[in-house]
Structure formats: structure tokens, C-alpha cells
XYZ file of C-alpha atoms in Angstrom:
471
model
C 88.565 85.583 71.649
C 90.891 84.484 68.741
C 94.452 85.499 69.092
C 95.529 87.627 66.644
C 99.056 86.691 64.640
C 101.614 89.408 65.448
C 102.034 89.878 61.521
C 98.217 90.547 61.071
C 98.208 92.805 64.046
C 100.768 94.917 62.453
C 98.896 94.984 59.113
C 95.784 96.083 61.177
C 97.511 99.085 62.710
C 99.434 99.932 59.478
C 95.610 100.090 57.920
C 94.273 102.166 60.870
C 96.944 104.771 60.431
C 96.283 104.971 56.852
C 92.729 105.555 57.366
C 93.591 108.387 59.728
C 96.176 110.228 57.510
C 94.042 113.588 57.774
C 94.174 113.625 61.898
C 97.977 112.915 61.654
C 99.160 115.448 59.258
C 102.042 117.563 60.615
C 103.053 120.154 57.957
C 106.461 121.544 57.642
C 106.885 125.605 58.106
C 106.367 126.082 54.004
C 103.502 123.916 53.958
C 101.692 125.898 57.139
C 102.612 129.162 54.953
C 100.830 127.700 51.980
C 97.716 126.578 54.065
C 97.371 130.147 55.951
C 97.685 132.069 52.324
C 94.358 130.717 51.694
C 92.874 133.379 54.083
C 93.884 135.976 52.097
C 94.753 135.007 48.553
C 92.656 133.688 45.465
C 95.639 132.225 43.617
C 98.147 130.381 45.306
C 101.333 128.628 44.046
C 103.474 126.198 45.906
C 106.477 125.803 43.715
C 108.742 123.192 45.272
C 111.258 120.694 44.115
C 110.115 116.937 43.562
C 108.947 114.704 46.099
C 109.169 117.544 49.072
C 105.564 117.264 49.924
C 103.698 119.782 47.695
C 101.115 117.344 46.575
C 100.530 116.002 49.760
C 99.841 119.499 51.285
C 97.159 120.269 48.821
C 95.294 116.734 49.606
C 95.378 117.634 53.239
C 94.039 120.971 52.998
C 91.294 119.957 50.159
C 90.369 117.257 52.345
C 89.835 119.597 55.529
C 87.511 121.716 52.792
C 85.468 118.748 51.694
C 84.741 117.048 55.256
C 84.869 120.584 57.213
C 87.164 119.008 59.529
C 89.955 121.433 60.743
C 92.770 120.923 63.265
C 92.984 122.991 66.103
C 95.549 126.115 65.438
C 94.133 126.189 61.872
C 95.196 129.661 60.244
C 93.709 129.345 56.726
C 90.148 129.649 54.924
C 87.403 127.467 56.404
C 83.908 126.623 55.118
C 80.962 126.112 57.303
C 79.015 124.302 54.506
C 79.728 121.608 51.686
C 82.112 122.698 48.990
C 82.191 121.596 45.213
C 85.900 121.179 44.070
C 87.870 120.003 41.157
C 91.084 118.430 41.306
C 93.483 117.873 38.010
C 96.637 116.794 36.667
C 98.231 116.559 33.152
C 96.646 113.127 31.955
C 94.167 110.669 33.432
C 97.096 108.259 34.538
C 98.695 111.273 36.380
C 95.728 112.306 38.032
C 95.114 108.816 39.279
C 98.565 108.064 40.245
C 99.268 111.361 42.250
C 96.310 113.576 43.433
C 93.611 111.071 43.530
C 95.971 108.312 45.276
C 96.756 111.067 47.743
C 93.287 111.972 48.227
C 91.362 108.699 48.025
C 93.952 105.848 48.267
C 95.416 103.604 45.787
C 92.886 101.683 43.437
C 91.178 99.053 45.879
C 92.575 100.867 49.153
C 89.354 103.461 49.382
C 89.766 105.652 52.443
C 93.662 105.271 53.057
C 94.300 109.064 51.655
C 93.454 112.207 53.241
C 89.800 111.882 53.041
C 88.749 109.523 55.800
C 86.954 106.228 54.713
C 83.895 107.517 57.289
C 83.354 110.492 54.922
C 83.127 108.671 51.645
C 79.637 108.335 50.748
C 78.938 105.351 48.923
C 81.018 104.024 45.855
C 83.047 106.900 43.911
C 81.830 107.139 40.198
C 84.260 105.690 37.940
C 85.692 107.696 34.857
C 85.893 106.028 31.655
C 88.915 104.837 29.612
C 91.472 104.436 32.398
C 91.287 101.672 35.115
C 91.021 102.874 38.594
C 90.274 106.801 37.811
C 87.589 108.094 39.397
C 85.318 110.698 38.204
C 83.520 111.931 41.196
C 83.208 111.107 44.586
C 80.571 112.557 47.447
C 81.845 113.583 50.640
C 80.132 114.054 54.005
C 80.477 117.402 55.274
C 80.904 117.196 59.444
C 80.205 120.683 60.001
C 76.961 121.202 58.227
C 75.644 117.121 57.598
C 75.622 118.216 53.890
C 77.392 116.597 50.824
C 80.580 118.017 49.164
C 81.417 116.807 45.924
C 85.013 116.253 44.497
C 85.854 115.631 40.490
C 88.778 114.456 39.012
C 89.779 116.282 35.625
C 92.775 116.066 33.116
C 94.332 118.917 31.393
C 94.247 116.914 28.152
C 90.612 116.889 28.029
C 90.844 120.339 26.807
C 89.419 123.547 27.406
C 85.884 123.218 26.351
C 85.708 120.292 29.134
C 86.678 122.953 31.740
C 83.572 125.486 31.010
C 80.243 125.609 32.549
C 80.586 124.336 36.193
C 80.741 126.804 39.277
C 82.973 125.632 41.881
C 84.511 126.829 45.388
C 88.079 125.264 44.665
C 90.338 124.106 41.764
C 93.363 122.387 42.861
C 95.878 121.925 40.011
C 98.422 119.358 40.770
C 101.323 119.946 38.053
C 101.581 122.951 35.880
C 98.404 123.498 33.479
C 98.456 125.324 30.047
C 97.400 129.022 30.481
C 94.115 128.739 28.978
C 93.318 125.806 31.131
C 94.379 127.745 34.400
C 92.264 130.468 33.378
C 89.125 128.275 32.868
C 89.357 126.946 36.306
C 90.009 130.085 38.000
C 87.004 131.293 36.303
C 84.978 128.486 37.715
C 85.404 129.972 40.933
C 84.384 133.633 40.200
C 80.866 133.236 41.462
C 81.521 131.590 44.748
C 84.316 133.741 45.861
C 86.358 130.288 45.772
C 90.091 130.140 44.981
C 92.601 127.945 43.179
C 96.050 126.895 43.933
C 98.942 125.014 42.279
C 101.402 122.616 43.325
C 104.162 122.192 40.860
C 108.006 121.830 40.000
C 108.577 124.221 37.185
C 110.057 121.937 34.749
C 108.496 123.834 31.570
C 110.469 127.183 32.389
C 109.359 130.495 32.510
C 105.964 129.726 31.225
C 103.252 132.173 31.192
C 101.528 130.646 34.112
C 104.929 131.077 36.192
C 105.197 134.274 35.101
C 101.960 135.163 36.280
C 102.876 134.347 39.688
C 106.501 135.665 39.856
C 106.311 139.202 37.832
C 102.213 139.847 37.552
C 102.279 140.367 41.028
C 98.768 141.052 42.706
C 96.956 141.387 46.342
C 95.071 138.266 45.250
C 98.289 136.010 44.451
C 101.028 134.709 46.063
C 103.984 132.585 45.249
C 105.377 130.156 47.990
C 108.688 128.330 47.152
C 109.647 125.169 48.994
C 113.183 123.880 48.714
C 114.764 120.590 49.627
C 116.267 122.067 52.843
C 112.370 122.489 54.057
C 111.420 118.877 53.710
C 112.281 117.538 57.227
C 111.899 113.731 56.013
C 115.248 113.920 54.378
C 118.648 113.718 56.593
C 121.478 115.631 55.449
C 123.045 112.569 53.725
C 119.759 112.036 51.739
C 119.697 115.376 50.450
C 123.031 115.365 49.232
C 122.526 112.022 47.527
C 119.095 113.494 45.981
C 120.844 116.575 44.786
C 123.678 114.695 43.197
C 121.291 112.313 41.227
C 119.992 115.287 38.916
C 121.484 116.597 35.953
C 123.004 119.905 36.318
C 120.497 121.608 34.009
C 117.394 120.203 36.026
C 118.869 120.404 39.407
C 117.674 123.797 40.515
C 114.168 122.826 39.741
C 113.899 119.635 40.697
C 115.723 120.802 44.583
C 114.630 124.240 44.854
C 111.730 124.617 42.653
C 113.696 127.393 40.419
C 112.060 127.600 36.952
C 114.600 125.714 34.450
C 116.087 129.027 32.410
C 118.445 126.537 30.390
C 121.167 128.539 28.324
C 118.684 131.583 29.011
C 120.019 131.905 32.627
C 122.108 134.908 33.054
C 124.250 133.890 36.085
C 124.488 130.151 35.825
C 126.363 129.884 38.906
C 126.174 127.212 41.680
C 124.729 129.408 44.845
C 126.808 127.718 47.447
C 129.950 128.911 45.346
C 129.050 132.620 46.187
C 126.997 132.447 49.528
C 128.724 133.557 52.852
C 127.401 133.811 56.280
C 127.565 137.183 57.789
C 130.745 137.991 59.768
C 132.553 141.244 61.386
C 134.114 142.775 58.369
C 137.523 144.198 58.965
C 137.424 148.124 59.414
C 139.710 149.087 56.396
C 137.594 147.389 53.966
C 135.649 150.239 52.185
C 131.890 150.320 51.707
C 129.861 151.164 48.873
C 126.032 151.137 47.658
C 124.208 150.547 44.459
C 120.785 152.045 43.754
C 118.359 151.334 41.196
C 115.516 154.074 41.221
C 111.771 152.611 40.568
C 108.091 153.191 41.034
C 105.854 150.676 39.367
C 108.846 148.161 39.729
C 110.578 148.579 43.148
C 113.264 150.938 43.928
C 116.133 148.616 45.120
C 119.666 149.298 46.883
C 122.393 146.959 47.858
C 125.449 147.295 50.051
C 128.863 145.705 50.044
C 132.202 145.996 51.450
C 135.377 145.252 49.184
C 138.260 143.539 50.472
C 140.835 145.434 48.336
C 143.649 142.803 48.969
C 141.619 140.026 47.599
C 139.714 142.085 45.012
C 136.244 140.341 46.756
C 133.150 142.005 47.186
C 130.741 140.955 49.763
C 127.314 141.941 49.350
C 125.811 142.199 52.959
C 122.267 144.000 52.728
C 119.598 144.657 50.422
C 116.552 146.691 50.044
C 113.477 146.582 47.616
C 110.423 148.276 47.882
C 107.941 149.692 45.354
C 105.511 152.726 44.986
C 107.229 154.903 47.715
C 108.710 158.502 47.180
C 112.673 159.158 47.569
C 112.252 160.495 50.874
C 110.901 157.490 52.345
C 113.774 155.261 50.567
C 116.148 157.828 51.639
C 115.284 157.225 55.399
C 115.790 153.617 54.678
C 119.069 154.185 53.141
C 120.524 156.582 55.412
C 119.956 154.155 58.281
C 122.670 151.945 56.769
C 125.352 154.695 56.984
C 125.455 157.939 55.442
C 128.799 157.974 54.486
C 128.655 155.297 52.042
C 129.116 156.119 48.465
C 126.068 155.450 46.308
C 126.466 154.421 42.387
C 123.595 155.198 40.355
C 122.360 154.678 36.808
C 121.999 157.112 33.910
C 118.009 157.793 34.711
C 119.014 159.442 37.822
C 119.478 162.312 35.478
C 116.063 162.534 34.446
C 113.763 165.198 35.933
C 110.849 164.050 38.120
C 107.310 165.249 37.021
C 106.490 166.585 40.272
C 109.389 168.661 41.401
C 111.387 169.141 38.106
C 114.510 168.095 40.055
C 116.633 165.225 38.933
C 116.123 161.966 40.886
C 120.135 161.753 42.108
C 119.892 165.077 43.119
C 116.562 164.567 45.186
C 118.243 161.610 46.814
C 121.240 163.867 47.415
C 119.207 166.464 49.256
C 117.706 164.006 51.385
C 121.233 163.393 52.991
C 122.610 160.394 50.722
C 126.202 160.170 49.584
C 125.324 159.813 45.938
C 128.319 159.863 43.676
C 128.965 162.966 41.193
C 128.120 161.185 38.094
C 126.076 157.918 36.973
C 127.773 154.642 37.220
C 130.601 153.956 34.871
C 133.130 151.499 33.972
C 136.932 152.474 34.460
C 136.858 153.229 30.808
C 134.102 155.678 30.984
C 131.576 153.218 29.399
C 128.409 151.944 30.928
C 127.555 148.950 28.841
C 124.913 146.599 30.349
C 126.777 143.466 28.912
C 130.325 144.490 29.994
C 128.878 144.968 33.697
C 127.311 141.586 33.629
C 130.453 139.689 32.317
C 132.331 141.592 35.209
C 129.901 140.073 37.621
C 130.009 136.690 36.244
C 133.674 136.885 36.009
C 133.742 137.616 39.777
C 131.315 134.901 40.485
C 133.263 132.148 38.794
C 136.615 133.089 40.378
C 135.087 133.647 43.879
C 135.455 137.195 44.283
C 131.819 138.069 44.384
C 129.970 136.828 47.875
C 126.456 137.481 48.785
C 125.192 136.768 52.102
C 122.820 133.929 52.922
C 120.021 135.601 54.373
C 119.321 138.398 51.339
C 116.263 136.384 50.235
C 115.005 138.948 47.721
C 118.392 139.253 46.009
C 118.381 135.504 45.541
C 115.297 135.404 44.297
C 116.088 137.641 41.482
C 119.415 135.707 40.776
C 117.675 132.577 40.295
C 115.330 133.870 38.027
C 117.426 136.569 36.004
C 117.297 135.435 32.270
C 117.366 136.289 28.733
C 114.541 135.510 25.954
C 115.574 135.500 22.623
C 119.068 136.530 23.321
C 117.839 139.552 25.276
C 117.350 140.306 29.045
C 114.047 140.098 30.347
C 113.584 143.368 32.181
C 111.324 141.998 35.068
C 112.332 141.317 38.896
C 115.748 142.405 37.987
C 116.092 145.694 40.304
C 118.583 144.282 42.888
C 120.489 142.778 39.994
C 120.873 146.155 38.234
C 121.697 148.023 41.630
C 124.367 145.333 42.116
C 126.040 145.845 38.884
C 126.048 149.494 39.194
C 127.730 148.945 42.672
C 130.604 146.504 40.989
C 131.064 149.388 38.227
C 131.867 151.648 40.700
C 134.138 149.837 43.238
C 136.904 152.389 42.654
C 134.870 154.956 44.642
C 134.274 152.749 47.671
C 135.249 154.438 51.263
C 135.908 153.455 54.554
C 133.947 155.133 57.189
C 137.000 157.184 58.760
C 137.489 158.399 54.934
C 134.354 160.125 54.758
C 134.358 164.073 54.092
C 133.081 166.388 56.620
C 129.320 166.352 56.924
C 127.131 169.499 56.376
C 125.120 170.642 58.764
C 121.953 169.266 56.997
C 123.532 165.947 56.693
C 124.410 165.791 60.757
C 120.511 166.674 61.359
C 119.494 164.098 59.076
C 121.836 161.492 60.339
C 120.945 162.213 64.344
C 117.183 161.843 63.422
C 117.445 158.701 61.154
C 116.733 155.083 62.589
C 119.638 153.149 63.888
C 122.155 151.776 61.545
C 122.563 147.796 60.716
C 125.447 146.195 63.152
C 127.032 144.813 59.779
C 126.946 148.644 58.274
C 128.693 150.102 61.441
């Protein structure tokens, strides 16, 4: 038996590993979340920074559905039959060099991608015009013994080339134009299939991004993966990568936050205003800000105020839509009935069902609503003045936000203007925070609270336990 040279042995090992990528796939938590969401959601977006594993996750899942080979513990959707799928990117070169490479391997290295060589039937059909680009590949579906098909497409082919076919899956690698996206989604209507998108939102607040961030639906989910979710980088490597990007692209390329450019309302580095929870001194007064909603969420934020340093610490947040005041009030009471609550002018509006102003309804449910709507010290209530006050606090280190308040940070990152006007979508906690900061002079310590009425005492005794930080 001939002796294999050490170098050749290493090459053979590397080749074997390359041809068993699917079996060796170990997804990160955010990739697992993306896969599991396929069982419930028809439209999925994995919104991530560059080189974090978004296209890898897409290629691995697509290979599983095409071959019928699912790992133990798979929590996503499964097909027991062959499927028909499209995978696409912006141009022919981008499709070949990214999603095709991860699915099939580089040109001349067929079977070194996520689809095992043993499942690839014959030679893939070549596409015209670009060397190495594949048009269609036939794949053996092991569960059924049938044959799946995978076709590679490009966005620059135009909408007409995306019409007519009936598909189970359409995988968009990089952000598509809205008309291409809708055609791809339509292709899956008859089969009950789904689509997914994996991209870094460098095009800003496009209609496709807005669909996932603001036009919420039980069929649609947005999953955000940042550089901190990618385990293949060391802390030193992360720091080097972050520093390498220009400031105006940094959030998009590192955290998957859409580029908002000059339209971003709070262009502040998150690390500068983030704090890890700690036990607040008892002499720091508390205050909350409440924004009313129904179709859009009702939102509330809580803060402690270090009077000596004039620094506000936002430590808790609540955001729920399509619930009545009695439901919201119960959740808010649980954080502390003594805490004064600032509220906006629409709290004076009478509700259609009871004819009682919203602020009064919440007050009747045991909340310590301030006597009047939120106003600045001079008696005005201008939005721009409130925004400038918050921005000034952020720049000077006098507004801090707890690291774990994910809903608050989500709104903070996307709060922006369009054509000079504030976009009134996904801004509920931002508004509540502004009311809070406008009303700091009314903040109170627990020992300063007025005597409770009998009704407030009864409500407090039957409310859920208060949070540790609010006590």
C-alpha cells in the first residue's frame, strides 16, 4: 500500500471536511433562532452585520430542505418531499461568489459547499454570460428518494424573469428591490412555502426594511444579529473590525442597523449611554413616562434621577399593543404605585367606550398620574425642544440606559427623520422617554409619596410583585 505524503494527507482531510460541511454545522444562538422561526413564519429576515454568518445560515438551512437531511434537535420546518427553490443575489457575480459558493462550492470544487457531493445529481446546468455561474442543479432528496431542484437567480434580471414559477422556498441573499421581493413571495403562495432574506441594511430605511421593522404581521419576523453574536471573533478582533469601518457605516456593518445618515435623530454611540444595572441610592427620586396607544403600543419607561449630577438612569421599559388601560395599569402598578407618571396631551382625550379621559382612567386604576400633561419648565410642550434636551443629555453623559432594555434600544437605533420630519413609527418608548425627561422636576422618592387612598392600598396589595430595581 503506497505511503501518502503528509501534505497530501492534510489535503485529503481538508477535502473530506469540506464535503461534510452540512454535518459539521453548529449554529450560533441567533442562527438557531432564525432556523426555528421557519416553523411559524412565512417571511423571515436575518438582519446582520458583515461577515457574521448570515449567508452561511441560509445556505445550511436550504441544503437541509433540498436534501431532507435534518440534524438531531432541529426545531425549524421540515419537508418530507422534494422541494423546488430559488436562491438569488443582486448580480450574476454576487450570486456566484456568495450564495452559490456556500451551497455548491467554488467553481471547479463542486460538493464542497453545504450540499453534499453525494446528493448532487449529474452536472449542474451552466448559466449564460458569466463563467462559473450555475443555472439549475438537481439534488437527491434522501427522505423520499425524489429529486429537488435549485435555480440561481439575480435581481438585475428584472421582475419579468421572476414571474410564473411555483416554488417552495425563495432565498434572498442581500436586499432585493421591493418589486423583486414581492414576486419572490408570490411564487410560494400556492405551495404554502416561505421566503427569507439575509442582508446587511446598507440601503437604509428601504420599503423592504420597513416591511419587517414596522409593518408587523403574524407571518413575518425580523431577527437581528450583531458582531457580539458571532463566536468566531475574539474581543480583540471585534474591536479591530469595528474600528475599520467609517463611522456612518459602522452600525450597519457591525450591528445590522439600517443606515439612517443625517436622518438619525439620536446619532450617539450606544456605549456612551449604556449602564449595567446597580442598586440605586434611596435618595434618588423616581419618575415614569407613559405614551398611550392601541394599534401602536402603549409604552412606559421608568428612571431614577441623580439630582447631584443631574443624570437620568432609565432602568425599566414596558411596551404592549392592543390591550386596555386596566391591563396596562396592572403592569405599571407592579413597578411602584408611588412613582409619578408623566403623560402626553392625548391623555386628555375622551375614550369612545367610556367617555372618560385616558389619563383619568389610568388614575382611577391606581396610577400616580401627574395632574397635568407633560410640559417643559416654561410651560411649552414642543417635540423638538424635548428631543434636543435628550440629545444634549446623551452627549454630556447625563442620560443613561440599562443595557438589557432591548425594546428601547431597538427604537433608539431606528428613530429617524425623512425629508426633515420625524417618522412616527416605532417611536413609542422614545416618546415616553421624552415625557419623562420633560417632567423630571416632579420625580419623587418613595418616602415622599403622599398618603394612599383606600382604593390605592387595595390595588397595591393585589398587584403582582414589584421589580427589584424599582423598590
